[in-house]
PDB file of N, CA and C and ligand atoms in Angstrom:
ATOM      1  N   UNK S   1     -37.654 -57.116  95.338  1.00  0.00           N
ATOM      2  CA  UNK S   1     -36.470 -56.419  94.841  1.00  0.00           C
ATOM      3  C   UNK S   1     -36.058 -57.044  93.516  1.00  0.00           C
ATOM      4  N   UNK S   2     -35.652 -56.291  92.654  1.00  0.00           N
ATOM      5  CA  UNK S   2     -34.776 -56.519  91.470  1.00  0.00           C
ATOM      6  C   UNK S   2     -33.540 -56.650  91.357  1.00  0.00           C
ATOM      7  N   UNK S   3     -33.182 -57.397  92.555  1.00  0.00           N
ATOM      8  CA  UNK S   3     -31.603 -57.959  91.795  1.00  0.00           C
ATOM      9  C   UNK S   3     -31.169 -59.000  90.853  1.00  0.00           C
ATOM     10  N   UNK S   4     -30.443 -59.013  89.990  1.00  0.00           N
ATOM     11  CA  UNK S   4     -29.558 -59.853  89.342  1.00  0.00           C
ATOM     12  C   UNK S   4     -29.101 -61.012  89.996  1.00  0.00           C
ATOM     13  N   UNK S   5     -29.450 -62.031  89.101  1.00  0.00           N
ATOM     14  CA  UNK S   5     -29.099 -63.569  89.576  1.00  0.00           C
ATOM     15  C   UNK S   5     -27.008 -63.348  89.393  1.00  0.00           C
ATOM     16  N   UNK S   6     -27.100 -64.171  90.152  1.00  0.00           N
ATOM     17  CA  UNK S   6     -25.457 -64.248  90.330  1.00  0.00           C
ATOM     18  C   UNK S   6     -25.054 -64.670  89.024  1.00  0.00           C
ATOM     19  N   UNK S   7     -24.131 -64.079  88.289  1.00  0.00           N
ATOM     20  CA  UNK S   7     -23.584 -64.306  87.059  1.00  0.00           C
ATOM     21  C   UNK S   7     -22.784 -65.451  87.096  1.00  0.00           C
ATOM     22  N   UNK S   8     -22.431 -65.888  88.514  1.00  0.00           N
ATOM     23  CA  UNK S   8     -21.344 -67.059  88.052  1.00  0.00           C
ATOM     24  C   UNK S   8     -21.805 -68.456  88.397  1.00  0.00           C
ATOM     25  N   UNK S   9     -23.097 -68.336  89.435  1.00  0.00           N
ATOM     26  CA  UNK S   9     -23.714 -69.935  89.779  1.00  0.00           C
ATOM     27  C   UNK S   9     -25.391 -69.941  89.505  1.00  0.00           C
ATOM     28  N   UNK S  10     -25.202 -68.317  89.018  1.00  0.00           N
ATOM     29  CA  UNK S  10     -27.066 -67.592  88.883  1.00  0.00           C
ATOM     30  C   UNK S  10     -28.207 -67.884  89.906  1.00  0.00           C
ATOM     31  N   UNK S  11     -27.358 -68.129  90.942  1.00  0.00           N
ATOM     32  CA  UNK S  11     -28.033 -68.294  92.503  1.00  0.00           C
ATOM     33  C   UNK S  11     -29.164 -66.399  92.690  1.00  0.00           C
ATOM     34  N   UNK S  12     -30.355 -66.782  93.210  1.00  0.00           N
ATOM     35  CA  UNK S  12     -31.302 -66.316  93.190  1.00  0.00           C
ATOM     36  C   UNK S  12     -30.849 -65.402  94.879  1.00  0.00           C
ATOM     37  N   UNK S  13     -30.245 -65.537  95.252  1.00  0.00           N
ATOM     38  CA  UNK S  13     -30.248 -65.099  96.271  1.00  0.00           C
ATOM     39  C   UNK S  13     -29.195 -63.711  96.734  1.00  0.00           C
ATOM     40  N   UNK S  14     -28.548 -63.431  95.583  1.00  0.00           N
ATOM     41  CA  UNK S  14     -28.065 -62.302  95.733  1.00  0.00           C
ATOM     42  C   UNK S  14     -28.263 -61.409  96.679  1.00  0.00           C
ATOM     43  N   UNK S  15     -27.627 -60.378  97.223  1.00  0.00           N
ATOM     44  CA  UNK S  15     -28.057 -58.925  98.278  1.00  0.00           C
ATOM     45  C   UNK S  15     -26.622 -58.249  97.590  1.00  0.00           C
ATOM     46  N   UNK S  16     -27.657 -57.221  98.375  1.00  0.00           N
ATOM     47  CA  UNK S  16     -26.439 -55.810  98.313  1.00  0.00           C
ATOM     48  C   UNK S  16     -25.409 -55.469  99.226  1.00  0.00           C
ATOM     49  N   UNK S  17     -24.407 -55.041  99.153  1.00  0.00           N
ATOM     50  CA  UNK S  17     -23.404 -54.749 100.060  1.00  0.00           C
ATOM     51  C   UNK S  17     -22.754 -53.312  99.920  1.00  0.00           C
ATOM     52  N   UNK S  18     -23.238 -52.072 100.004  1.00  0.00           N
ATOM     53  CA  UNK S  18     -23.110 -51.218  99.687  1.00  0.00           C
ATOM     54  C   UNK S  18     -23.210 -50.585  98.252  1.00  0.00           C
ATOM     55  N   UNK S  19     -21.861 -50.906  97.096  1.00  0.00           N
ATOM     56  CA  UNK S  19     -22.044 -50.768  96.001  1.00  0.00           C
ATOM     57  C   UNK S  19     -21.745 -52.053  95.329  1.00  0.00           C
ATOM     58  N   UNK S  20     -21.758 -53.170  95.860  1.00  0.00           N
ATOM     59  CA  UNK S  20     -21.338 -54.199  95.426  1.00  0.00           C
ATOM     60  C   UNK S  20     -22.614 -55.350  95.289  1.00  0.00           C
ATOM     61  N   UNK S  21     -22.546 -55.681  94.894  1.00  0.00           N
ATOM     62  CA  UNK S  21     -23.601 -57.576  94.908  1.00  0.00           C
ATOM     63  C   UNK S  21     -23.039 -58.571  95.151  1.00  0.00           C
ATOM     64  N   UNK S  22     -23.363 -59.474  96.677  1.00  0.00           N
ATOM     65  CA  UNK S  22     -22.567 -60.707  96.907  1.00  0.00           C
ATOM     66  C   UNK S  22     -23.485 -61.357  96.687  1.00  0.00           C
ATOM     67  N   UNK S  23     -23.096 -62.640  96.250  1.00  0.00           N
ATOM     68  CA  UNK S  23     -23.703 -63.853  96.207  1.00  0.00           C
ATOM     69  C   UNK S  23     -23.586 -64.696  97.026  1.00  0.00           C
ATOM     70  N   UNK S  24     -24.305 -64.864  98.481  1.00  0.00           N
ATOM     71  CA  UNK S  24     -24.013 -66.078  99.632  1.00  0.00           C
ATOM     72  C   UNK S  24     -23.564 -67.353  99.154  1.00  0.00           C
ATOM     73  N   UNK S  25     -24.004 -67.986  97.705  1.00  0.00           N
ATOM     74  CA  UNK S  25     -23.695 -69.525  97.937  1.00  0.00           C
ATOM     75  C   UNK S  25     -22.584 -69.666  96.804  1.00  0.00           C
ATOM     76  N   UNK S  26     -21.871 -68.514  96.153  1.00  0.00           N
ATOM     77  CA  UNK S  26     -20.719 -69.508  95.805  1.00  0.00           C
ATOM     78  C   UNK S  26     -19.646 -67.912  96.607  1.00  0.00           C
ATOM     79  N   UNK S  27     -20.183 -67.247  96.815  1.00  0.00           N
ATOM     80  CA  UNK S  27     -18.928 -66.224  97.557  1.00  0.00           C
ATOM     81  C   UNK S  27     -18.642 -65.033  96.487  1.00  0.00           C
ATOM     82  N   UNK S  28     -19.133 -64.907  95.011  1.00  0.00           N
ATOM     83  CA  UNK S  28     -18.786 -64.235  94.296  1.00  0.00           C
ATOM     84  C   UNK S  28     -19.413 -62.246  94.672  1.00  0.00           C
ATOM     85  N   UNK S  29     -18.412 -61.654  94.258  1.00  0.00           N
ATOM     86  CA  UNK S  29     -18.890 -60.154  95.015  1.00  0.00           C
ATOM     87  C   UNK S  29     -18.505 -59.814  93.707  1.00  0.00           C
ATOM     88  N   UNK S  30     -19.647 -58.438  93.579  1.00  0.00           N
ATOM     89  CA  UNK S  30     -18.853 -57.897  91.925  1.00  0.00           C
ATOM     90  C   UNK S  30     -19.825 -56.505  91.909  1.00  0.00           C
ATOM     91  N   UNK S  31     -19.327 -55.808  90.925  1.00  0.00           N
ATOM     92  CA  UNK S  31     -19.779 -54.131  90.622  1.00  0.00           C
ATOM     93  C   UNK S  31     -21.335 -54.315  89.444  1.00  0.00           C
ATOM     94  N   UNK S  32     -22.209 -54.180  90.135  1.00  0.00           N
ATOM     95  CA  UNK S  32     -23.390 -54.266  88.760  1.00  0.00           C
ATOM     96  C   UNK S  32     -23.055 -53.235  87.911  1.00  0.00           C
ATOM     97  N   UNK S  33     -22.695 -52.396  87.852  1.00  0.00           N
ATOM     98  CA  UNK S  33     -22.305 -51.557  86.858  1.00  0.00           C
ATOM     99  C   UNK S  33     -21.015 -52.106  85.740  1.00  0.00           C
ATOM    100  N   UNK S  34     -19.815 -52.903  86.590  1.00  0.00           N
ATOM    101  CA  UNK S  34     -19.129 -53.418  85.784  1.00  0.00           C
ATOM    102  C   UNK S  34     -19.808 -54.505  84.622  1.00  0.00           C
ATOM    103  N   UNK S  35     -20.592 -55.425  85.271  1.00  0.00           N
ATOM    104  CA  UNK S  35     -21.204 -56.382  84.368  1.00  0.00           C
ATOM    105  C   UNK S  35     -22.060 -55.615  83.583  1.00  0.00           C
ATOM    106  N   UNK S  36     -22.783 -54.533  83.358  1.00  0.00           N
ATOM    107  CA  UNK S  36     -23.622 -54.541  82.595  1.00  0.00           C
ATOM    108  C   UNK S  36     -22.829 -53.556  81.505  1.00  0.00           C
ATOM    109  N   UNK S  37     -21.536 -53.504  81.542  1.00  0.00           N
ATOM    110  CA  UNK S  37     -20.566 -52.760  80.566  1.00  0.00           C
ATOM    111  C   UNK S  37     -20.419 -54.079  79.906  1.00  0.00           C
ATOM    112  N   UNK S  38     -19.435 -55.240  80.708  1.00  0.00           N
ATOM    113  CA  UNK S  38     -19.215 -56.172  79.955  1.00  0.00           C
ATOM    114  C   UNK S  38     -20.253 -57.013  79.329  1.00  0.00           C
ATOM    115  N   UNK S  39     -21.285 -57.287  80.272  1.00  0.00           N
ATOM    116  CA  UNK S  39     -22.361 -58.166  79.159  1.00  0.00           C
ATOM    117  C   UNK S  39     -22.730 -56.977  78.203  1.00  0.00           C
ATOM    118  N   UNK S  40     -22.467 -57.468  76.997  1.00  0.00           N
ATOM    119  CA  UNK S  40     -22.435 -56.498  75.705  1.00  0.00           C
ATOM    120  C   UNK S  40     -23.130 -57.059  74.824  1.00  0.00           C
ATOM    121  N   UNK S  41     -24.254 -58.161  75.129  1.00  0.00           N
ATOM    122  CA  UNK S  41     -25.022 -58.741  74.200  1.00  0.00           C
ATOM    123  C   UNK S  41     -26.416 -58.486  74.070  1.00  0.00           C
ATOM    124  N   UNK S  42     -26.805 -57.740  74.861  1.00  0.00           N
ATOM    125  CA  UNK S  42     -27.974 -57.082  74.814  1.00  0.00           C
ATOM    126  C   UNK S  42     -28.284 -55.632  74.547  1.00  0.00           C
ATOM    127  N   UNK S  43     -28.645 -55.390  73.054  1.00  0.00           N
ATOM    128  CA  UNK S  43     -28.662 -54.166  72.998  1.00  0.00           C
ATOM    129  C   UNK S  43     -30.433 -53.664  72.809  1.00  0.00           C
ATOM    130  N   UNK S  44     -30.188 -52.123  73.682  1.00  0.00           N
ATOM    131  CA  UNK S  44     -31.806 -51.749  73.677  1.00  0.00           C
ATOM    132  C   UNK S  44     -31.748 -50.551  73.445  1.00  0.00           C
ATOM    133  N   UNK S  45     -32.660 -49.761  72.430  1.00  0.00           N
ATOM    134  CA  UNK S  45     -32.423 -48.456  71.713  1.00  0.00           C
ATOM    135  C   UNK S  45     -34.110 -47.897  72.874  1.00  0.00           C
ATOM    136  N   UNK S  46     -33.543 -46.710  72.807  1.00  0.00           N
ATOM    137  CA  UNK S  46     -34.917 -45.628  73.244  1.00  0.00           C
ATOM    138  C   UNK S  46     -35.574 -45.563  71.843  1.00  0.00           C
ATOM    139  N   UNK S  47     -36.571 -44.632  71.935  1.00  0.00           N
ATOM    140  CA  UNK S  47     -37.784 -44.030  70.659  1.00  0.00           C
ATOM    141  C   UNK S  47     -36.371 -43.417  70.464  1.00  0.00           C
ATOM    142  N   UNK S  48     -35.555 -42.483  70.301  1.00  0.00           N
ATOM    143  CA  UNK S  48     -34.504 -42.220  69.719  1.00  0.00           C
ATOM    144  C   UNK S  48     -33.421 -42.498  68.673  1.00  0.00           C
ATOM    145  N   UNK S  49     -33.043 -44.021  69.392  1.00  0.00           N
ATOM    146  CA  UNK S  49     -32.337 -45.232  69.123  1.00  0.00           C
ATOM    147  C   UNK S  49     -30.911 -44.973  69.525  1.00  0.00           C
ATOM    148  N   UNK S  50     -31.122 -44.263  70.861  1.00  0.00           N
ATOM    149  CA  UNK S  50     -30.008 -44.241  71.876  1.00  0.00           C
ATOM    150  C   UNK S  50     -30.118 -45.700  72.677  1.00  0.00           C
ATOM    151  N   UNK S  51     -28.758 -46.270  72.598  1.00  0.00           N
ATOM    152  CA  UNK S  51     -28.944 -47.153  73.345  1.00  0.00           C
ATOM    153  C   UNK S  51     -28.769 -46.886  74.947  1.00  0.00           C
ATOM    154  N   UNK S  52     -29.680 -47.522  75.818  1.00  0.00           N
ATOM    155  CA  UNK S  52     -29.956 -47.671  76.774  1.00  0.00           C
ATOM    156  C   UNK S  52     -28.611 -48.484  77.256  1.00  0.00           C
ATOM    157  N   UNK S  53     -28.499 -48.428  78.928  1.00  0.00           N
ATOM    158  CA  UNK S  53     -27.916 -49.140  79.841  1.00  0.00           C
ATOM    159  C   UNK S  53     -28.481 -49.361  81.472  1.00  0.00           C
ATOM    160  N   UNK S  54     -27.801 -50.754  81.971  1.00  0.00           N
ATOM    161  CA  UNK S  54     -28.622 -50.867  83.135  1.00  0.00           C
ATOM    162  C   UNK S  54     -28.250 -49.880  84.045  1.00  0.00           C
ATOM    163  N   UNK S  55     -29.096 -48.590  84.630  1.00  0.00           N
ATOM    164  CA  UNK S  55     -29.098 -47.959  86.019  1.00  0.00           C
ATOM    165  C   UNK S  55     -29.644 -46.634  85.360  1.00  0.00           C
ATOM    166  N   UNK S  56     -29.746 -46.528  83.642  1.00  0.00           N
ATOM    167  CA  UNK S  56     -29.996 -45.336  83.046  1.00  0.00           C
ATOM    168  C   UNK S  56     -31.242 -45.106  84.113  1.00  0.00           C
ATOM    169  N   UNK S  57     -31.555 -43.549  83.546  1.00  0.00           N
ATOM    170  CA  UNK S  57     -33.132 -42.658  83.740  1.00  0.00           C
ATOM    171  C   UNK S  57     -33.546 -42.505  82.873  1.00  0.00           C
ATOM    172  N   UNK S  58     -34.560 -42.308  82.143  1.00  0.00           N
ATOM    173  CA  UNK S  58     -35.187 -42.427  80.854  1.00  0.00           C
ATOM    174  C   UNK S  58     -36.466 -41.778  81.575  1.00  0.00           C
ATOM    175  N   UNK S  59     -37.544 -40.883  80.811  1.00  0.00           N
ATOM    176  CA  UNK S  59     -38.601 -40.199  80.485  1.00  0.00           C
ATOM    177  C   UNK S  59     -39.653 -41.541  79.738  1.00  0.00           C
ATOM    178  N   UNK S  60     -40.425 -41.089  80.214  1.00  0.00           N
ATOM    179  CA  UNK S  60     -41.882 -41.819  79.075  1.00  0.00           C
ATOM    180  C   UNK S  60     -42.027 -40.820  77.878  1.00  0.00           C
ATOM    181  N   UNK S  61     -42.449 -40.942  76.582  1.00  0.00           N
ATOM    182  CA  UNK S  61     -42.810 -40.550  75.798  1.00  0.00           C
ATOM    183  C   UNK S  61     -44.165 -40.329  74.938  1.00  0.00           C
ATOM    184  N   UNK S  62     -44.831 -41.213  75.533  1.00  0.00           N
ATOM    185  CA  UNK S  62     -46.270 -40.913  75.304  1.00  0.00           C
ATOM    186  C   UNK S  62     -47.072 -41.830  76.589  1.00  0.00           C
ATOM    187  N   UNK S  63     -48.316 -41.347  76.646  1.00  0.00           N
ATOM    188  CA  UNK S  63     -49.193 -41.874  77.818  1.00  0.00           C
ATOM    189  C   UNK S  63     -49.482 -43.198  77.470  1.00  0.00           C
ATOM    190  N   UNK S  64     -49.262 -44.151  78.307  1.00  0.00           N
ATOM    191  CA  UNK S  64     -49.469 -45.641  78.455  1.00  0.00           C
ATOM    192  C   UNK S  64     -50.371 -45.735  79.416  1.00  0.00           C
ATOM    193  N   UNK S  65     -51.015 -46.864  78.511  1.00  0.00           N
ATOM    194  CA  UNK S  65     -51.991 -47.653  79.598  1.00  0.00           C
ATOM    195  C   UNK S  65     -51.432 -48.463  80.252  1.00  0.00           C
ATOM    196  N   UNK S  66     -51.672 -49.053  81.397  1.00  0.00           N
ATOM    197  CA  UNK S  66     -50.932 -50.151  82.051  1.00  0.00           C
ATOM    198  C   UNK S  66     -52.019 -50.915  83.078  1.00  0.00           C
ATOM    199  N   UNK S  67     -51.920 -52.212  82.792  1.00  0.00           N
ATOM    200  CA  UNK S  67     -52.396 -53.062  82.713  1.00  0.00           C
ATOM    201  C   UNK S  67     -52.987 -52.826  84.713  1.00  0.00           C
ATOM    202  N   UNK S  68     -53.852 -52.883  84.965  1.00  0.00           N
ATOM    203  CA  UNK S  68     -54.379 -53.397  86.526  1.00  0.00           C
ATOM    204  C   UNK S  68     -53.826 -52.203  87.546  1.00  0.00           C
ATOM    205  N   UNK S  69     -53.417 -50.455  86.968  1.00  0.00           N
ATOM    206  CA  UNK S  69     -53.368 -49.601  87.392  1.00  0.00           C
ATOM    207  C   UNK S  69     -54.271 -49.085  86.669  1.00  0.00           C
ATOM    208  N   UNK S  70     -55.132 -47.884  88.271  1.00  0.00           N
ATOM    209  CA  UNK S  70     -55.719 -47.139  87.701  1.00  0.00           C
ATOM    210  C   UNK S  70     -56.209 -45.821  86.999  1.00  0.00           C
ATOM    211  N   UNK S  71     -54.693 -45.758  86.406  1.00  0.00           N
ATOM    212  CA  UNK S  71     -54.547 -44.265  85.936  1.00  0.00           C
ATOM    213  C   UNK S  71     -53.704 -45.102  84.865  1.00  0.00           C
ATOM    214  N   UNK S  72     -53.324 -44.086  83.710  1.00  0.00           N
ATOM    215  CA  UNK S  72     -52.773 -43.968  82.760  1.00  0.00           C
ATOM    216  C   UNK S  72     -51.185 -43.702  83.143  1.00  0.00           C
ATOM    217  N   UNK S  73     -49.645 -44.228  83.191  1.00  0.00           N
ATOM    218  CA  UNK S  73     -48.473 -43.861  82.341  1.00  0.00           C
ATOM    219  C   UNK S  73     -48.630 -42.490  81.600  1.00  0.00           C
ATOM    220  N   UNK S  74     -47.944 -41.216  82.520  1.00  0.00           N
ATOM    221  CA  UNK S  74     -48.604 -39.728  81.777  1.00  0.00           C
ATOM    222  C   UNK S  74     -47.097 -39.891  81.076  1.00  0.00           C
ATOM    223  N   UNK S  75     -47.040 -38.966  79.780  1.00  0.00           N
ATOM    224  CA  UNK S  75     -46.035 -38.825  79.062  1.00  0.00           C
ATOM    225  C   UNK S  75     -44.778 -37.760  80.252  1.00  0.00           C
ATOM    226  N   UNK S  76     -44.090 -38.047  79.974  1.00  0.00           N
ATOM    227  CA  UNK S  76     -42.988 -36.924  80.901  1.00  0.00           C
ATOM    228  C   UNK S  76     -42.423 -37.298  82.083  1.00  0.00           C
ATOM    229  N   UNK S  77     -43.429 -38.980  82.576  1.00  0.00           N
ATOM    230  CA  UNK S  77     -42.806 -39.383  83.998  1.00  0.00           C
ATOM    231  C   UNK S  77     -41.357 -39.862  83.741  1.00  0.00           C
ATOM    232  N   UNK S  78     -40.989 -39.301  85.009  1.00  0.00           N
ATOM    233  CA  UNK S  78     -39.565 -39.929  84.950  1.00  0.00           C
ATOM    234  C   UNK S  78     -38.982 -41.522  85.821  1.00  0.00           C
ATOM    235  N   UNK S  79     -38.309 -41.998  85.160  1.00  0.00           N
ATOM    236  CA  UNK S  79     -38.068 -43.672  85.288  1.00  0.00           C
ATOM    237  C   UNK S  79     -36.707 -43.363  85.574  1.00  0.00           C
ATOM    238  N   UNK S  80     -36.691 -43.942  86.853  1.00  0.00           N
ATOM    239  CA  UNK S  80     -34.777 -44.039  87.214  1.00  0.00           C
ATOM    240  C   UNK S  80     -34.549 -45.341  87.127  1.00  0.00           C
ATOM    241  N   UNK S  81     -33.030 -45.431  87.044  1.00  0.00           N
ATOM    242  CA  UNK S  81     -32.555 -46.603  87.474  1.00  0.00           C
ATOM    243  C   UNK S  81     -33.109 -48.189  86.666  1.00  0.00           C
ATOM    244  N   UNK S  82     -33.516 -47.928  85.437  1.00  0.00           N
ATOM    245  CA  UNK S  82     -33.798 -49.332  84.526  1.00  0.00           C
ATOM    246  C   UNK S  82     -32.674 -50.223  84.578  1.00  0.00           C
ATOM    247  N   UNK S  83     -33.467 -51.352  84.123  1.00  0.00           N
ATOM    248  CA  UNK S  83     -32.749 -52.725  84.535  1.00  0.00           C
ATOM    249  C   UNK S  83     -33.248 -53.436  82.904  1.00  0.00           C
ATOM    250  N   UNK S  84     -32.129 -53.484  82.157  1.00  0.00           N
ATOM    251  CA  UNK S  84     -32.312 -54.503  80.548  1.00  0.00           C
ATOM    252  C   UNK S  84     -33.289 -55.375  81.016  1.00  0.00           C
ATOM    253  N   UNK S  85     -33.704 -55.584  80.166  1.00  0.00           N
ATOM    254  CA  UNK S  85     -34.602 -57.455  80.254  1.00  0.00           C
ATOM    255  C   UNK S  85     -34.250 -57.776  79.093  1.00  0.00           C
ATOM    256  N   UNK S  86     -34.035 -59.197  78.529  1.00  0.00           N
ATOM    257  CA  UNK S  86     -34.881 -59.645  77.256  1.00  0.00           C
ATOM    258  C   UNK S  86     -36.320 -59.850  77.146  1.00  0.00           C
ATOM    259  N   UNK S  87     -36.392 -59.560  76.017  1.00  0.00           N
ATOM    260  CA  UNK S  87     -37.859 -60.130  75.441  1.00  0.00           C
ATOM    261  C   UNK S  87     -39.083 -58.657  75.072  1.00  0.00           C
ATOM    262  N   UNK S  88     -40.240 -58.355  74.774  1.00  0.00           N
ATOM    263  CA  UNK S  88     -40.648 -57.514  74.540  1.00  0.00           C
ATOM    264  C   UNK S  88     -41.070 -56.604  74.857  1.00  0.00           C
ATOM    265  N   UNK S  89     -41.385 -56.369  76.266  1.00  0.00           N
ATOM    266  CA  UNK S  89     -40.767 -55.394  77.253  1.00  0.00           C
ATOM    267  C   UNK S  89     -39.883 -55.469  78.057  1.00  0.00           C
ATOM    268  N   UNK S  90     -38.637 -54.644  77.217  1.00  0.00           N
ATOM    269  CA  UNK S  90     -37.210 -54.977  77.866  1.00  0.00           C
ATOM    270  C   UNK S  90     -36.662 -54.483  78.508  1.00  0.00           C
ATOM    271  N   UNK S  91     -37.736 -53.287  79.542  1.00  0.00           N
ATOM    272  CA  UNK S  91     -36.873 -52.312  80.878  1.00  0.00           C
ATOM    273  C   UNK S  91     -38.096 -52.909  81.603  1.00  0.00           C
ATOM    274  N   UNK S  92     -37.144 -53.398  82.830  1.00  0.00           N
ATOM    275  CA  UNK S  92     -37.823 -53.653  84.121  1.00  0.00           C
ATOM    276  C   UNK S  92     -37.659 -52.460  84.732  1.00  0.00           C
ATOM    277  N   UNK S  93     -38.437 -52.257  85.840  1.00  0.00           N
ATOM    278  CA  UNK S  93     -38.446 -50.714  86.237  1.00  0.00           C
ATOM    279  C   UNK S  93     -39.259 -50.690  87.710  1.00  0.00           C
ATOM    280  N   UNK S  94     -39.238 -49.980  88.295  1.00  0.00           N
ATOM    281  CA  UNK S  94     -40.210 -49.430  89.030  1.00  0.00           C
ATOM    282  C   UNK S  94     -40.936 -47.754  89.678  1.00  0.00           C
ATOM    283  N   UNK S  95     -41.931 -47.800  88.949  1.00  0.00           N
ATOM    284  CA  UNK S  95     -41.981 -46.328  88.621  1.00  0.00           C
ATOM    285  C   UNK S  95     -43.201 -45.686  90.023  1.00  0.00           C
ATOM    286  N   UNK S  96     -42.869 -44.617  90.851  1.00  0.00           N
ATOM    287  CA  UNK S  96     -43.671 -44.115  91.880  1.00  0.00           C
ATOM    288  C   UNK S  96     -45.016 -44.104  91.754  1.00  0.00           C
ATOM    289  N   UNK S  97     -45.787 -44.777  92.594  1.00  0.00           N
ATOM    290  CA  UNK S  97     -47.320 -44.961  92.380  1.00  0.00           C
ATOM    291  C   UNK S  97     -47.609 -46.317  91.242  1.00  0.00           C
ATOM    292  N   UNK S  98     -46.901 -46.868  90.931  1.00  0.00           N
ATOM    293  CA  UNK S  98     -47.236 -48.198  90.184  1.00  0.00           C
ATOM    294  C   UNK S  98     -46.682 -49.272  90.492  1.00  0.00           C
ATOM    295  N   UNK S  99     -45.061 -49.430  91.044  1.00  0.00           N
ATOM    296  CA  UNK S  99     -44.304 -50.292  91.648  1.00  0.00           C
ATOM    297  C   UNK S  99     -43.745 -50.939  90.258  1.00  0.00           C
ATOM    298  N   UNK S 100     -43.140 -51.917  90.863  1.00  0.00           N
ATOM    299  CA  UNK S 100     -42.367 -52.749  89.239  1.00  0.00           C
ATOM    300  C   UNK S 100     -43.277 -52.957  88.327  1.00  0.00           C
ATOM    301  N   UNK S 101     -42.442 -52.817  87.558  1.00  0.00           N
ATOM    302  CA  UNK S 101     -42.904 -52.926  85.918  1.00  0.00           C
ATOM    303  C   UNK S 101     -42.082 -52.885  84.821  1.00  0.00           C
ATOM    304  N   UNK S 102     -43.084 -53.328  83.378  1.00  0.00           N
ATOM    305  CA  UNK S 102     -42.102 -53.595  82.536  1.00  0.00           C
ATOM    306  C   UNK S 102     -42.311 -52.858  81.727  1.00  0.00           C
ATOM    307  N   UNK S 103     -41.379 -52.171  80.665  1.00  0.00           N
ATOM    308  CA  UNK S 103     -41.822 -51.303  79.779  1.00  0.00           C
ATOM    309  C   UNK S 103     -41.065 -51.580  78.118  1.00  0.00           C
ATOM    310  N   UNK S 104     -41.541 -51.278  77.315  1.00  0.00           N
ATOM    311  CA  UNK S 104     -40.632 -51.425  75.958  1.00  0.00           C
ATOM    312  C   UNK S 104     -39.841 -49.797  76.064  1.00  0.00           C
ATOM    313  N   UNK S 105     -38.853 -50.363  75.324  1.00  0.00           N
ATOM    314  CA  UNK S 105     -37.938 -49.356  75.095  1.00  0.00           C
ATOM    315  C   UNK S 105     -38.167 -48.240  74.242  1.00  0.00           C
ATOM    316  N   UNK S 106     -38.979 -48.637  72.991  1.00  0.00           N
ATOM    317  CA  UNK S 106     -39.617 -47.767  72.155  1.00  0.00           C
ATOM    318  C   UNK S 106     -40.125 -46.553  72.769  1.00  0.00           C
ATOM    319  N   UNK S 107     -40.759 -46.743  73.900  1.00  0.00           N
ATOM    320  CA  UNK S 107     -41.482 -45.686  74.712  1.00  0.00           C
ATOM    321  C   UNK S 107     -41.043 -44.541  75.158  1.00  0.00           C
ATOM    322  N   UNK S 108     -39.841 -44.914  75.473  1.00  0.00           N
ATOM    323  CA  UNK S 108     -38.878 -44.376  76.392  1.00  0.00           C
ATOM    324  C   UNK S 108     -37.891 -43.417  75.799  1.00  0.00           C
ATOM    325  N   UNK S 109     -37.689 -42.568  76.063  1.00  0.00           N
ATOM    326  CA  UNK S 109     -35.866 -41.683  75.927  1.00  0.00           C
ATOM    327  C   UNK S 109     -35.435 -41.532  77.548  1.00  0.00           C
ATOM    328  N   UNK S 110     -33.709 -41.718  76.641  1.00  0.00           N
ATOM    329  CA  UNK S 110     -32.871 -41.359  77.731  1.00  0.00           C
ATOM    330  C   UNK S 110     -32.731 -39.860  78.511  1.00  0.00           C
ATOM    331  N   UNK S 111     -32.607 -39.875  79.552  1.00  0.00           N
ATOM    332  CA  UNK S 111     -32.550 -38.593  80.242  1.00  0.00           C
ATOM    333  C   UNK S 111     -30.871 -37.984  79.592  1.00  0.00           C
TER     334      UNK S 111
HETATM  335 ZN1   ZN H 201     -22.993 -67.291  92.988  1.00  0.00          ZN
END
């Protein structure tokens, strides 16, 4: 699973609680949607240069290869629910028939 390290002790152990994320070891409960309004330091543009946010849907834009699957990333699949990353592929994802993965943003438009 792809959850978010706890923002306030970045304890690895996070779960879900309906719409919420608790953190067992310091007690902190909070809205992933709220934090990824307030963390405002990561910005990620589509092939567009719409910026992206964490839980968007976004489209592929051209066919990708991907690494140790054996089919091609067809242009038009649809990607729910991205998750920011830093670094150079900066949507974590998990897309049907490939499982998690990482993708650059370039690739991508927003739904
Ligand atoms: Zn915590």
């Amino acid at each position: 699973m792809s959850l978010p390290n706890c923002p306030k002790c970045h304890s690895e152990y996070v779960y879900e609680d309906g719409l919420l994320l608790v953190c067992p070891e310091c007690a902190y409960e909070w809205n992933p949607k709220d934090t990824a309004e307030a963390e405002d330091g990561l910005v990620v543009l589509d092939s567009n240069g719409t910026r992206l946010a964490d839980g968007d849907s976004v489209t592929i834009v051209k066919n990708l290869k991907v690494k140790g699957a054996p089919k091609d990333l067809k242009q038009g699949t649809r990607v729910k629910n991205i998750r920011l990353v830093e670094g150079d592929h900066n949507i974590d994802c998990k897309i049907d028939g490939f499982g998690a993965m990482k993708l650059k943003s370039e690739f991508v438009k927003k739904l």
